[in-house]
Tab-separated table of C-alpha atoms in Angstrom:
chain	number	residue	atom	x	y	z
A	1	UNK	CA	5.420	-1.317	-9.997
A	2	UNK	CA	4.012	-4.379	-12.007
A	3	UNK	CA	-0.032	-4.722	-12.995
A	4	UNK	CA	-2.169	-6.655	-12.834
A	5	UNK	CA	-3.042	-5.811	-9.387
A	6	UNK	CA	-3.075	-8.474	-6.683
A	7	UNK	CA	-4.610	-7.698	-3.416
A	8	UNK	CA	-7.819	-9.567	-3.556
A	9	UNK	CA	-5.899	-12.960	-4.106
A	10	UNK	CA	-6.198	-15.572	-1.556
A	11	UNK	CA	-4.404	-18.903	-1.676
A	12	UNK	CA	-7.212	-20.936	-3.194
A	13	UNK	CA	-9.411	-17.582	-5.003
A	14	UNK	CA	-9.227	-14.499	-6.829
A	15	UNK	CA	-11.280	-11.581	-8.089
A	16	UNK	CA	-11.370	-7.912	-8.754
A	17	UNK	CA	-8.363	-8.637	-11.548
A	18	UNK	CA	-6.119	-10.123	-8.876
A	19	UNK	CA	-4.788	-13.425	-9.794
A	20	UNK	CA	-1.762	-13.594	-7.591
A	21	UNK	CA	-1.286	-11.292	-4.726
A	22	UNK	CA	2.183	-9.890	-5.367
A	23	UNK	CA	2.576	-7.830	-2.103
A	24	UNK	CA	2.126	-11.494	-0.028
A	25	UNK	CA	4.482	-13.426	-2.201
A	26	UNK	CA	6.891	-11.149	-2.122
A	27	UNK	CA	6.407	-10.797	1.974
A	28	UNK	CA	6.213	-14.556	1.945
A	29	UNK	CA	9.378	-15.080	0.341
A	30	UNK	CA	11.470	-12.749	1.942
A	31	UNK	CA	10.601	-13.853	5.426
A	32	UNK	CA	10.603	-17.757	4.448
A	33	UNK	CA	13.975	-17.005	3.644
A	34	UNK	CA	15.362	-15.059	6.474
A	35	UNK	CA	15.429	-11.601	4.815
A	36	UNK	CA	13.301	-10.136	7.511
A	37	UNK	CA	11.185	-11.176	10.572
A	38	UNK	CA	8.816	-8.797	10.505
A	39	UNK	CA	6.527	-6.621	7.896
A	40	UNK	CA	3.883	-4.134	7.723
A	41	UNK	CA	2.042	-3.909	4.496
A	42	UNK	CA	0.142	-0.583	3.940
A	43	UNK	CA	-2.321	-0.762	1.253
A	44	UNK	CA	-4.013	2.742	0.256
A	45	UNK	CA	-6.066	1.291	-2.224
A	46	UNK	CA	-9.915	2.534	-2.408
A	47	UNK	CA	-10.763	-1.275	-1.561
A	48	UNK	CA	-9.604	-3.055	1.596
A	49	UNK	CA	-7.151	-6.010	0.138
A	50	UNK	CA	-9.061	-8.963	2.119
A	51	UNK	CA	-6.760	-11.861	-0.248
A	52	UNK	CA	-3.565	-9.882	1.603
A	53	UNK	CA	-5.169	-9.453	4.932
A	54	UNK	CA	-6.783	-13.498	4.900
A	55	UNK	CA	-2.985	-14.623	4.006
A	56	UNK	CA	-1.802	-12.707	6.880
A	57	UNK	CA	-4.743	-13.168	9.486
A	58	UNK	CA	-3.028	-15.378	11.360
A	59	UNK	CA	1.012	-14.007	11.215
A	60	UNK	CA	1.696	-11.747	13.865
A	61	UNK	CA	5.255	-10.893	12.515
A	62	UNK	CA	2.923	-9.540	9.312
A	63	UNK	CA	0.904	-6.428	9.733
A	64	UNK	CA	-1.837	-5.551	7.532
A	65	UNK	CA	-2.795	-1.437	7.771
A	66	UNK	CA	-5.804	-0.437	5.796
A	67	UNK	CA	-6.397	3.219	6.821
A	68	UNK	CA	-9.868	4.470	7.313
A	69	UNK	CA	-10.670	8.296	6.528
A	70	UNK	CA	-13.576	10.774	6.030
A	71	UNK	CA	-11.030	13.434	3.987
A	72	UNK	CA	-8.140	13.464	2.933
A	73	UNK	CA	-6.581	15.031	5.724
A	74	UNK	CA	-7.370	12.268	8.138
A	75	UNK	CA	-6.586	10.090	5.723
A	76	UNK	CA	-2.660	10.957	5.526
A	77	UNK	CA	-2.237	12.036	9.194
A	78	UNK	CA	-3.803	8.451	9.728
A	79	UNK	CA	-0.857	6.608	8.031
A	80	UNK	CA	1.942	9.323	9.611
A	81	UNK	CA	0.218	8.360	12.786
A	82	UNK	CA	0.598	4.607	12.780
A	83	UNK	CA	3.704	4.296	10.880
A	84	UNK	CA	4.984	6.749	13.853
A	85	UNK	CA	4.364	3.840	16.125
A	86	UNK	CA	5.001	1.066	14.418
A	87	UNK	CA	8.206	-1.384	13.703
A	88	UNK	CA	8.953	-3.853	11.335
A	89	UNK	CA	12.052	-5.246	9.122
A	90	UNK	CA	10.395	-3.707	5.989
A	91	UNK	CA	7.202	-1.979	4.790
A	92	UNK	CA	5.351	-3.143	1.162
A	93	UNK	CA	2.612	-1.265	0.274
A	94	UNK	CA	-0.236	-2.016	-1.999
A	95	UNK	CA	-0.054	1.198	-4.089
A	96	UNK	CA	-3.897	1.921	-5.501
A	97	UNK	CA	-4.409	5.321	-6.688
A	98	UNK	CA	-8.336	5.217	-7.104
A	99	UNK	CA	-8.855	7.183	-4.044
A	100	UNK	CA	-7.862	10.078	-5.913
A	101	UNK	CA	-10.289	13.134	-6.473
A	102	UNK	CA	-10.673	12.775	-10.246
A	103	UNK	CA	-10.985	8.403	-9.566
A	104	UNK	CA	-13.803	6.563	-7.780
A	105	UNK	CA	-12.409	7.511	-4.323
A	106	UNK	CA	-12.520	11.176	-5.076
A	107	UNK	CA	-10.481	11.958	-2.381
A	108	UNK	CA	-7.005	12.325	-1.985
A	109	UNK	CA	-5.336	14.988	-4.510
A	110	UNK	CA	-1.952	13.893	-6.211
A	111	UNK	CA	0.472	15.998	-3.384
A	112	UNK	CA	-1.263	13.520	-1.008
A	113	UNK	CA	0.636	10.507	-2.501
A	114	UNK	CA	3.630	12.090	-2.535
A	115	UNK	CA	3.144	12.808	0.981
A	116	UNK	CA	2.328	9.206	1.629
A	117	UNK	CA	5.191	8.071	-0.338
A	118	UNK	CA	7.496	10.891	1.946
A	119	UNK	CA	6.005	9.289	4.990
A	120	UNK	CA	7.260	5.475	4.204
A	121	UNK	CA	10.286	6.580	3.251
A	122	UNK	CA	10.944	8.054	6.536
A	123	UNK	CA	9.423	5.165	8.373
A	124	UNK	CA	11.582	3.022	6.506
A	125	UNK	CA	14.498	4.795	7.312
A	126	UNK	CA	13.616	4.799	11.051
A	127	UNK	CA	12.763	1.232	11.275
A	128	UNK	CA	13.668	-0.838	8.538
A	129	UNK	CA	17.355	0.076	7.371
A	130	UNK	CA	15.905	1.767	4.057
A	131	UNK	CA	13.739	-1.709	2.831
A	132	UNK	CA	10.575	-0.381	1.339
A	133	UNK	CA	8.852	-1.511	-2.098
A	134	UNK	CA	5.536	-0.843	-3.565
A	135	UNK	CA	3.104	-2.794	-6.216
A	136	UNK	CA	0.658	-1.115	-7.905
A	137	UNK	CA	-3.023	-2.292	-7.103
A	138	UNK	CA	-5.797	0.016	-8.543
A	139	UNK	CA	-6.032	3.324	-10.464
A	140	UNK	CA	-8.259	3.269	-13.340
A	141	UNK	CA	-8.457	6.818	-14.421
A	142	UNK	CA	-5.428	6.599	-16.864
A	143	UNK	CA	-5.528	10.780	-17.393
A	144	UNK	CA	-4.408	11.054	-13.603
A	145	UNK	CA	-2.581	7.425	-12.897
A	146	UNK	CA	1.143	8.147	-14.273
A	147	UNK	CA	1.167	11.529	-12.306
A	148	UNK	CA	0.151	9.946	-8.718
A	149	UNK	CA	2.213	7.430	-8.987
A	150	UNK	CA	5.084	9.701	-9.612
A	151	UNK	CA	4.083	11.829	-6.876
A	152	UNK	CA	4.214	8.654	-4.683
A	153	UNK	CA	7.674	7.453	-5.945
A	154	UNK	CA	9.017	10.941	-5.845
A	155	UNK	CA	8.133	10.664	-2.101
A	156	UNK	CA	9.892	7.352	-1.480
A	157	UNK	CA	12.876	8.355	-3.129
């Protein structure tokens, strides 16, 4: 997981401290050279990642899922719903952890990453021979960061 994060850079702008949208080029690259066809990018950041979804806006092998949730609940069975009916060649997710209940989001509690983590690993496995990666987008509550994103990798592992 690198910083700074990138989801809010578009080809010709940036903001919210993204200067290059990692998740994209690395999606980008990896199809321009054959890797895979298809991807689905989930980003669980607090804020939707318009730079990622304006790249991809008009790539139908490139799926951009920004879940939408009143709790936390619905927020997880959201993802394990869509990435139950989805396909792709791979899955990148935009990793932000400030949906979390002691971050701006104040939502999601640190066994829901790992959860979410769990869940991509298994879709990967299902659909994508293994390929996952994540990149670390937001998450500014540094007392609570390191520990979700552990929970998250520990679920992808």
């Amino acid at each position: 997981l690198i910083r700074p994060p990138g989801h809010h850079a578009s080809p010709d702008g940036c903001w919210g401290f993204c200067f290059f949208n990692n998740i994209a080029i690395a999606v980008a690259r990896l199809r321009r050279e054959g890797k895979v066809a298809t991807a689905l990018i989930l980003d669980f950041d607090l804020h939707y990642g318009d730079g990622t979804a304006n790249i991809f806006e008009n790539t139908t092998a490139v799926t951009y899922f920004y879940p939408k949730a009143s709790d936390r609940r619905q927020f997880v069975d959201t993802i394990a719903e869509v990435l139950s009916n989805a396909e792709a060649d791979i899955i990148a997710v935009s990793a932000g952890f400030d949906r979390h209940e002691l971050d701006w989001g104040d939502m999601l509690a640190t066994e829901d990453y790992e959860r979410i983590g769990k869940l991509v690993k298994e879709f990967s496995q299902k659909s994508c021979q293994g390929r996952r990666f994540g990149v670390l987008e937001g998450g500014y509550n540094h007392d609570v960061l390191g520990l979700n994103v552990r929970a998250f990798l520990n679920g992808m592992a």
